[in-house]
Short mmCIF file of C-alpha atoms in Angstrom, two decimals:
data_model
loop_
_atom_site.label_atom_id
_atom_site.label_comp_id
_atom_site.label_asym_id
_atom_site.label_seq_id
_atom_site.Cartn_x
_atom_site.Cartn_y
_atom_site.Cartn_z
CA MET A 1 23.44 18.47 -12.83
CA LYS A 2 22.51 18.86 -16.48
CA LEU A 3 19.64 16.82 -17.92
CA CYS A 4 21.94 15.79 -20.77
CA GLU A 5 24.06 13.81 -18.28
CA VAL A 6 21.00 11.83 -17.19
CA VAL A 7 19.97 11.24 -20.80
CA ALA A 8 23.45 10.03 -21.70
CA THR A 9 23.43 7.59 -18.77
CA SER A 10 19.97 6.40 -19.75
CA LYS A 11 21.20 5.64 -23.24
CA ARG A 12 24.25 3.76 -21.95
CA ILE A 13 22.33 1.51 -19.60
CA SER A 14 19.69 0.87 -22.26
CA ALA A 15 22.37 -0.30 -24.68
CA THR A 16 23.86 -3.00 -22.42
CA ARG A 17 22.53 -6.24 -20.99
CA SER A 18 25.26 -6.39 -18.37
CA ARG A 19 23.84 -5.89 -14.88
CA ARG A 20 27.28 -4.88 -13.62
CA ALA A 21 27.61 -2.21 -16.31
CA LYS A 22 24.13 -0.86 -15.60
CA VAL A 23 24.82 -0.61 -11.86
CA ALA A 24 28.20 1.04 -12.48
CA GLY A 25 26.69 3.64 -14.83
CA LEU A 26 23.88 4.49 -12.42
CA ALA A 27 26.24 4.65 -9.44
CA GLU A 28 28.62 6.99 -11.25
CA LEU A 29 25.85 9.45 -12.01
CA LEU A 30 24.41 9.29 -8.48
CA SER A 31 27.85 9.99 -7.05
CA ASP A 32 27.97 13.25 -9.03
CA ALA A 33 24.52 14.45 -7.94
CA GLU A 34 24.09 17.21 -5.37
CA PRO A 35 21.89 16.42 -2.33
CA GLY A 36 18.97 18.37 -3.76
CA GLU A 37 19.23 16.46 -7.03
CA ILE A 38 19.46 12.86 -5.76
CA GLU A 39 15.73 12.10 -5.50
CA ILE A 40 15.11 13.78 -8.86
CA VAL A 41 17.82 11.76 -10.63
CA VAL A 42 16.66 8.49 -9.05
CA GLY A 43 13.13 9.17 -10.27
CA PHE A 44 14.25 10.04 -13.79
CA LEU A 45 16.45 6.95 -14.09
CA SER A 46 13.77 4.70 -12.56
CA GLY A 47 11.40 5.82 -15.31
CA GLU A 48 9.04 8.02 -13.31
CA PRO A 49 9.43 11.56 -11.92
CA ARG A 50 9.32 11.80 -8.15
CA GLN A 51 5.89 13.46 -8.40
CA GLY A 52 4.52 10.30 -10.06
CA ARG A 53 2.16 10.48 -12.99
CA VAL A 54 1.09 14.09 -13.40
CA GLY A 55 -1.79 13.69 -15.82
CA VAL A 56 -0.06 14.43 -19.11
CA GLY A 57 -1.36 12.31 -21.97
CA GLY A 58 0.78 10.94 -24.76
CA ALA A 59 -1.30 12.60 -27.47
CA SER A 60 -0.85 16.08 -26.01
CA LEU A 61 2.88 15.55 -25.49
CA TRP A 62 3.63 14.29 -28.98
CA ALA A 63 1.45 17.06 -30.41
CA VAL A 64 3.90 19.67 -29.10
CA LYS A 65 6.21 20.21 -32.09
CA THR A 66 8.55 22.76 -30.51
CA PRO A 67 11.91 22.79 -32.35
CA PRO A 68 14.70 21.31 -30.19
CA ALA A 69 17.44 23.43 -28.71
CA ALA A 70 20.83 23.36 -30.42
CA GLN A 71 22.80 22.97 -27.16
CA PRO A 72 21.93 21.32 -23.82
CA ASP A 73 20.83 23.90 -21.28
CA LEU A 74 18.36 22.25 -18.89
CA ASP A 75 19.28 21.33 -15.32
CA VAL A 76 17.47 18.44 -13.67
CA ALA A 77 16.11 20.91 -11.07
CA ASP A 78 14.56 22.99 -13.88
CA VAL A 79 12.75 19.93 -15.21
CA ASP A 80 11.61 18.84 -11.74
CA GLN A 81 10.13 22.27 -11.05
CA ALA A 82 8.29 22.31 -14.37
CA ILE A 83 6.88 18.82 -13.80
CA GLY A 84 5.77 19.83 -10.32
CA ARG A 85 3.84 22.79 -11.75
CA ILE A 86 1.81 20.70 -14.21
CA PRO A 87 -0.79 19.27 -11.76
CA THR A 88 -1.26 22.71 -10.14
CA ILE A 89 -2.61 24.15 -13.41
CA THR A 90 -6.37 23.64 -13.19
CA GLY A 91 -9.61 25.38 -14.04
CA ARG A 92 -10.65 27.34 -17.08
CA GLY A 93 -7.95 27.57 -19.72
CA SER A 94 -5.80 24.93 -17.99
CA VAL A 95 -5.30 22.89 -21.19
CA ALA A 96 -3.78 25.86 -23.01
CA ARG A 97 -1.63 26.83 -20.03
CA ARG A 98 -0.33 23.30 -19.60
CA ARG A 99 0.48 23.15 -23.29
CA LYS A 100 2.40 26.43 -23.04
CA LEU A 101 4.40 25.10 -20.09
CA LEU A 102 5.27 21.94 -22.03
CA GLU A 103 6.25 23.99 -25.09
CA GLU A 104 8.59 26.13 -22.96
CA LEU A 105 10.15 23.06 -21.34
CA LEU A 106 10.62 21.13 -24.58
CA GLY A 107 11.86 24.27 -26.34
CA ARG A 108 14.86 24.31 -23.99
CA ALA A 109 15.60 20.62 -24.61
CA THR A 110 17.75 19.05 -27.31
CA SER A 111 16.28 16.40 -29.58
CA ASP A 112 17.46 13.54 -27.35
CA GLU A 113 16.25 15.35 -24.25
CA GLN A 114 12.84 15.96 -25.80
CA GLU A 115 12.36 12.27 -26.50
CA PHE A 116 13.53 11.39 -22.98
CA LEU A 117 11.10 13.87 -21.39
CA ARG A 118 8.14 12.76 -23.47
CA ARG A 119 8.69 9.11 -22.57
CA LEU A 120 9.34 9.96 -18.92
CA LEU A 121 6.09 11.89 -18.56
CA ILE A 122 3.90 9.18 -20.11
CA GLY A 123 5.61 6.28 -18.36
CA GLU A 124 7.21 4.72 -21.42
CA LEU A 125 10.86 5.15 -20.56
CA ARG A 126 12.40 1.72 -21.08
CA GLN A 127 16.00 1.92 -19.94
CA GLY A 128 16.45 -1.17 -17.79
CA ALA A 129 16.93 0.71 -14.49
CA LEU A 130 14.57 -1.48 -12.50
CA GLU A 131 14.18 -0.92 -8.78
CA GLY A 132 16.54 -3.75 -7.82
CA LEU A 133 19.26 -2.32 -10.04
CA MET A 134 18.72 1.15 -8.65
CA MET A 135 19.09 -0.10 -5.08
CA ASP A 136 22.35 -1.84 -6.00
CA ALA A 137 23.53 1.37 -7.66
CA VAL A 138 22.69 3.40 -4.55
CA ALA A 139 24.69 0.92 -2.47
CA ALA A 140 27.66 1.15 -4.83
CA ALA A 141 27.57 4.96 -4.90
CA ALA A 142 27.35 5.18 -1.11
CA GLY A 143 29.85 2.39 -0.44
CA LEU A 144 27.28 0.43 1.60
CA PRO A 145 26.13 -3.22 1.57
CA ALA A 146 23.36 -3.80 -0.96
CA GLY A 147 21.37 -5.75 1.63
CA LEU A 148 21.28 -2.72 3.93
CA VAL A 149 19.94 -0.50 1.13
CA ARG A 150 17.28 -3.08 0.20
CA ARG A 151 16.22 -3.36 3.84
CA ALA A 152 15.99 0.44 4.16
CA SER A 153 13.99 0.62 0.93
CA MET A 154 11.58 -1.97 2.25
CA LEU A 155 11.06 0.10 5.40
CA GLY A 156 11.60 3.65 4.20
CA GLY A 157 9.44 3.64 1.10
CA GLU A 158 10.60 5.29 -2.12
CA VAL A 159 14.08 4.48 -3.41
CA GLY A 160 14.79 8.18 -3.91
CA ARG A 161 14.29 8.86 -0.23
CA VAL A 162 16.56 5.97 0.70
CA ALA A 163 19.17 7.12 -1.82
CA LEU A 164 19.20 10.60 -0.30
CA ALA A 165 19.72 9.19 3.19
CA ALA A 166 22.41 6.74 2.04
CA LEU A 167 24.40 9.31 0.08
CA THR A 168 24.16 12.16 2.57
CA GLU A 169 23.93 10.51 6.01
CA GLY A 170 25.34 7.03 5.48
CA GLU A 171 24.87 3.71 7.22
CA GLU A 172 23.46 5.05 10.50
CA ALA A 173 20.53 6.72 8.74
CA LEU A 174 19.59 3.48 7.00
CA LEU A 175 19.93 1.40 10.14
CA ALA A 176 17.63 3.83 11.95
CA MET A 177 14.77 3.12 9.54
CA SER A 178 12.15 0.90 11.12
CA VAL A 179 8.70 -0.55 10.50
CA GLN A 180 6.08 2.17 10.98
CA PRO A 181 2.58 0.79 11.56
CA LEU A 182 0.14 2.18 8.96
CA ARG A 183 2.99 2.73 6.46
CA PRO A 184 3.24 -0.25 4.07
CA VAL A 185 6.36 -2.39 3.86
CA ARG A 186 7.60 -3.90 0.62
CA PRO A 187 6.61 -7.58 0.67
CA MET A 188 9.07 -10.45 0.61
CA LEU A 189 8.79 -12.53 -2.57
CA ALA A 190 9.60 -16.10 -3.53
CA THR A 191 11.23 -18.04 -6.32
CA THR A 192 9.95 -21.28 -7.83
CA SER A 193 11.24 -24.76 -7.05
CA GLY A 194 10.56 -27.79 -9.21
CA SER A 195 9.52 -30.10 -6.38
CA ILE A 196 9.24 -30.61 -2.64
CA THR A 197 12.39 -32.74 -2.76
CA GLU A 198 14.40 -29.98 -4.46
CA ALA A 199 13.11 -27.33 -2.06
CA LEU A 200 13.97 -29.29 1.09
CA ALA A 201 17.36 -30.26 -0.35
CA ALA A 202 18.10 -26.56 -0.78
CA LEU A 203 16.75 -25.35 2.57
CA GLY A 204 16.92 -28.26 5.00
CA THR A 205 14.44 -27.91 7.86
CA ALA A 206 11.73 -25.58 6.58
CA SER A 207 8.26 -24.25 7.17
CA VAL A 208 6.01 -25.90 4.58
CA GLU A 209 2.72 -24.02 4.34
CA TRP A 210 -0.29 -23.86 2.09
CA LYS A 211 0.03 -21.40 -0.78
CA LEU A 212 -3.51 -20.08 -0.67
CA ASP A 213 -5.23 -19.17 -3.91
CA GLY A 214 -6.14 -15.68 -2.73
CA GLY A 215 -4.87 -12.11 -2.79
CA ARG A 216 -1.78 -11.00 -0.86
CA ILE A 217 -2.52 -8.53 1.92
CA GLN A 218 -0.45 -6.65 4.48
CA VAL A 219 -2.41 -5.53 7.53
CA HIS A 220 -1.35 -2.77 9.91
CA ARG A 221 -2.90 -1.80 13.22
CA SER A 222 -2.09 1.14 15.48
CA GLY A 223 -4.55 1.49 18.33
CA ASP A 224 -8.02 1.46 16.80
CA ARG A 225 -6.78 2.23 13.28
CA VAL A 226 -6.42 -0.64 10.83
CA ALA A 227 -5.02 -0.32 7.29
CA VAL A 228 -4.99 -3.07 4.66
CA PHE A 229 -2.61 -2.93 1.69
CA THR A 230 -2.30 -5.07 -1.43
CA ARG A 231 0.90 -6.62 -2.74
CA ARG A 232 1.48 -3.41 -4.75
CA LEU A 233 0.98 -1.38 -1.55
CA ASN A 234 -2.38 0.09 -2.58
CA GLU A 235 -4.67 0.68 0.38
CA VAL A 236 -7.95 -1.28 0.25
CA SER A 237 -9.08 -0.99 3.88
CA SER A 238 -12.67 0.00 3.06
CA ARG A 239 -13.19 -3.23 1.08
CA MET A 240 -12.23 -5.53 3.97
CA PRO A 241 -14.40 -5.03 7.06
CA VAL A 242 -13.87 -8.65 8.19
CA VAL A 243 -10.10 -8.18 8.12
CA ARG A 244 -10.46 -5.08 10.28
CA GLU A 245 -12.72 -6.91 12.72
CA VAL A 246 -10.31 -9.84 13.04
CA VAL A 247 -7.26 -7.65 13.68
CA LEU A 248 -9.07 -5.37 16.15
CA GLY A 249 -9.97 -8.51 18.09
CA MET A 250 -6.30 -9.26 18.80
CA ALA A 251 -4.86 -8.28 22.19
CA VAL A 252 -2.23 -5.92 20.77
CA SER A 253 -1.63 -2.19 20.44
CA THR A 254 0.43 -2.22 17.21
CA ILE A 255 0.95 -5.03 14.73
CA VAL A 256 1.94 -5.62 11.10
CA LEU A 257 0.91 -8.92 9.49
CA ASP A 258 1.52 -10.56 6.11
CA GLY A 259 -1.06 -12.89 4.65
CA GLU A 260 -3.76 -13.67 2.09
CA ALA A 261 -7.43 -12.79 1.80
CA LEU A 262 -9.97 -15.24 0.39
CA THR A 263 -13.66 -15.36 -0.36
CA HIS A 264 -15.72 -18.50 0.25
CA ASP A 265 -18.93 -19.89 -1.23
CA GLU A 266 -22.10 -20.74 0.72
CA GLU A 267 -20.61 -24.08 1.82
CA GLY A 268 -17.44 -22.46 3.16
CA ARG A 269 -15.22 -23.55 0.26
CA PRO A 270 -12.69 -21.10 -1.23
CA ARG A 271 -13.91 -19.41 -4.39
CA ARG A 272 -11.87 -19.26 -7.57
CA PHE A 273 -8.97 -16.80 -7.64
CA GLU A 274 -10.75 -14.60 -10.20
CA GLN A 275 -13.78 -14.26 -7.92
CA THR A 276 -11.62 -13.30 -4.96
CA MET A 277 -9.73 -10.72 -7.00
CA SER A 278 -12.96 -9.18 -8.25
CA ARG A 279 -13.74 -8.35 -4.62
CA PHE A 280 -10.34 -6.65 -4.34
CA GLY A 281 -11.38 -4.52 -7.30
CA SER A 282 -14.66 -3.40 -5.70
CA ARG A 283 -14.41 0.16 -4.48
CA GLU A 284 -16.33 -0.49 -1.25
CA ALA A 285 -17.43 -3.49 0.82
CA THR A 286 -20.71 -4.99 -0.41
CA ASP A 287 -23.18 -7.60 0.80
CA GLY A 288 -21.38 -10.28 -1.23
CA ALA A 289 -18.91 -12.87 0.05
CA PRO A 290 -16.51 -11.09 2.43
CA LEU A 291 -12.73 -11.24 2.16
CA VAL A 292 -11.43 -13.30 5.07
CA PRO A 293 -7.78 -13.05 6.21
CA PHE A 294 -5.27 -15.86 6.76
CA PHE A 295 -1.84 -14.83 8.02
CA PHE A 296 1.57 -16.45 7.51
CA ASP A 297 4.04 -13.88 8.89
CA ILE A 298 4.36 -11.10 11.46
CA LEU A 299 6.69 -8.11 10.96
CA HIS A 300 5.99 -5.91 13.97
CA LEU A 301 4.37 -6.38 17.37
CA ASP A 302 3.72 -3.80 20.09
CA GLY A 303 6.58 -1.46 19.22
CA ARG A 304 9.07 -4.19 18.34
CA ASP A 305 10.30 -4.83 14.79
CA LEU A 306 10.52 -8.55 13.98
CA ILE A 307 11.90 -8.59 10.44
CA ASP A 308 15.44 -9.41 11.59
CA LEU A 309 14.31 -12.40 13.66
CA PRO A 310 14.54 -15.89 12.13
CA LEU A 311 11.29 -17.22 10.70
CA SER A 312 11.07 -19.85 13.46
CA GLU A 313 10.75 -17.10 16.08
CA ARG A 314 8.28 -15.13 13.98
CA ILE A 315 6.11 -18.25 13.62
CA ALA A 316 6.07 -18.70 17.41
CA LEU A 317 4.95 -15.09 17.92
CA LEU A 318 2.36 -15.41 15.17
CA ARG A 319 0.82 -18.47 16.82
CA THR A 320 0.46 -16.73 20.18
CA THR A 321 -0.99 -13.56 18.67
CA VAL A 322 -3.33 -14.55 15.81
CA PRO A 323 -6.41 -16.77 16.30
CA GLY A 324 -5.76 -20.26 14.93
CA GLU A 325 -8.64 -20.10 12.43
CA HIS A 326 -6.87 -17.18 10.72
CA LEU A 327 -3.46 -18.84 10.38
CA VAL A 328 -2.23 -20.42 7.15
CA PRO A 329 -1.76 -24.18 7.76
CA ARG A 330 1.90 -25.16 7.98
CA VAL A 331 4.30 -27.78 9.27
CA VAL A 332 7.98 -27.36 10.14
CA THR A 333 9.89 -30.37 8.84
CA ASP A 334 12.89 -31.71 6.94
CA ARG A 335 11.04 -34.87 5.85
CA VAL A 336 9.93 -35.05 2.22
CA ALA A 337 7.03 -37.40 3.00
CA GLU A 338 5.59 -35.00 5.60
CA ALA A 339 5.99 -32.03 3.26
CA GLU A 340 4.36 -33.97 0.41
CA GLU A 341 1.42 -34.70 2.68
CA ILE A 342 0.73 -31.01 3.38
CA PHE A 343 1.21 -30.28 -0.34
CA ALA A 344 -1.48 -32.85 -1.17
CA GLU A 345 -3.73 -31.42 1.54
CA ALA A 346 -3.40 -27.92 0.09
CA ARG A 347 -4.26 -29.18 -3.38
CA ARG A 348 -7.27 -31.12 -2.05
CA ASN A 349 -8.51 -27.88 -0.58
CA ARG A 350 -8.37 -26.01 -3.90
CA HIS A 351 -5.13 -24.11 -3.30
CA GLU A 352 -2.08 -23.60 -5.51
CA GLY A 353 0.49 -25.73 -3.71
CA VAL A 354 2.90 -24.88 -0.91
CA MET A 355 5.53 -22.39 0.14
CA VAL A 356 8.75 -23.85 1.54
CA LYS A 357 10.61 -21.35 3.73
CA ALA A 358 13.96 -21.56 5.49
CA VAL A 359 13.31 -21.43 9.24
CA ASP A 360 16.43 -19.34 9.85
CA SER A 361 15.54 -16.72 7.21
CA THR A 362 14.86 -13.08 8.06
CA TYR A 363 12.16 -11.06 6.29
CA GLU A 364 13.79 -9.53 3.21
CA ALA A 365 12.18 -7.63 0.37
CA GLY A 366 12.86 -5.87 -2.90
CA ARG A 367 13.64 -8.94 -4.97
CA ARG A 368 12.95 -12.66 -5.12
CA GLY A 369 15.31 -14.53 -2.84
CA SER A 370 16.11 -18.20 -2.35
CA ALA A 371 14.85 -18.39 1.27
CA TRP A 372 11.22 -18.69 0.14
CA LEU A 373 10.42 -21.31 -2.51
CA LYS A 374 7.01 -21.99 -4.03
CA VAL A 375 6.07 -25.44 -5.28
CA LYS A 376 3.09 -25.97 -7.57
CA PRO A 377 1.84 -29.01 -9.51
CA ALA A 378 3.86 -29.73 -12.64
CA HIS A 379 0.66 -29.96 -14.70
CA HIS A 380 -2.02 -27.71 -13.30
CA LEU A 381 -5.51 -27.30 -14.72
CA ASP A 382 -7.38 -24.33 -13.35
CA SER A 383 -10.36 -26.49 -12.45
CA TRP A 384 -12.59 -27.34 -9.55
CA CYS A 385 -12.92 -31.00 -8.66
CA LEU A 386 -16.02 -32.88 -7.56
CA PRO A 387 -15.38 -35.88 -5.28
CA LEU A 388 -16.64 -39.25 -6.44
CA ASN A 389 -15.55 -41.18 -3.37
CA GLY A 390 -17.06 -38.93 -0.70
CA ALA A 391 -13.70 -37.89 0.76
CA THR A 392 -13.29 -34.34 1.93
CA GLY A 393 -10.53 -32.09 3.23
CA ALA A 394 -10.61 -29.04 5.47
CA ALA A 395 -9.92 -25.49 4.36
CA PRO A 396 -8.63 -22.80 6.72
CA GLY A 397 -11.43 -22.44 9.25
CA GLY A 398 -12.39 -26.11 9.03
CA SER A 399 -14.82 -25.99 6.09
CA PRO A 400 -15.19 -29.14 3.99
CA THR A 401 -13.88 -29.13 0.43
CA CYS A 402 -13.34 -31.60 -2.36
CA THR A 403 -10.54 -34.07 -2.80
CA TRP A 404 -7.99 -33.67 -5.60
CA GLY A 405 -6.87 -37.11 -6.72
CA ARG A 406 -7.55 -40.03 -9.01
CA ALA A 407 -11.09 -40.59 -7.77
CA THR A 408 -12.33 -37.20 -8.95
CA ARG A 409 -14.30 -35.72 -11.78
CA CYS A 410 -12.95 -32.30 -12.80
CA THR A 411 -15.26 -29.71 -14.28
CA GLU A 412 -13.36 -26.83 -15.80
CA GLY A 413 -14.80 -23.44 -15.02
CA SER A 414 -17.27 -24.70 -12.40
#
């Protein structure tokens, strides 16, 4: 496949706001790609080569003033090979050798192709081919349900890899993809609802649980190995010794859990979100407040994938596997008054609000669905509250906290 075909498709999908037109354009190009080109094309149209960022700076790229080629000549495989060579050029004289490689590559590209390549290499290619669109395009090109492709992408990692399997092996290859402990899974996300009443009206009987004001974590265990990943699937295991200790204490051989990590002050109250996230940013664990896990979902247990089970069954397994002090507080109900009560309890304990989740929902990822709804206060001040009436609530783990209500004095930033 010629690079000019990819560039032309990129221009077309950039020029339209129609999701249907974008998906159709991407699917048409993917259908024309040879097996060895599929992952390359997916990377190019997703805005990043399959090798990731290869250390080429914008200044050095735009400094290369090689005249453009008169006619398109480059194949996508040629470009992929050149990009793959860039990070291998190291040592003395590497700057000059990298520049020569870029000059040779850009010298074979037309004016439009040069601009495309420059923006691709520095991560500034804005063409509207977001991951969700690309997965829908893969489904359309392969003639498969979009939900199956999204599920495979959640489990199989990079969209390019899933696209190759879908377009060359079909449905069976995607169905065979499973949760692999120690390999991160794309997290399920939520949409926002205006109120508890609206959320329950949409979902009926639901799990209403505290939306903790912490950092999302996904924890994997296989034997004695424990890996902790952030929402963006970056591994941060070395920063979370308490999480490792908690998960190693469970009577399991393999497990994958979804949850939040929090830090607490000397009185056991949750610290501000910014303080918790600063611990996520620390390169190693320190003597400061540790990150403590609280789990709300389970995706895999002792060789069995659970993502296709309804949430009600996953909750039951979670409760029999994870110690109660490390579970996110929740109630399963269809009553607004009961849901409002747990919402108020979460707010009293310094958390964001609640998540309302359909009890019959499976664990889906890749885009925000309607099975998980988050409800926050309509007017929220990022403040801590000091109780005036002596009332307290209980955070996960049973620690006392302040009450959020009329009889409070709020001190912003304290």
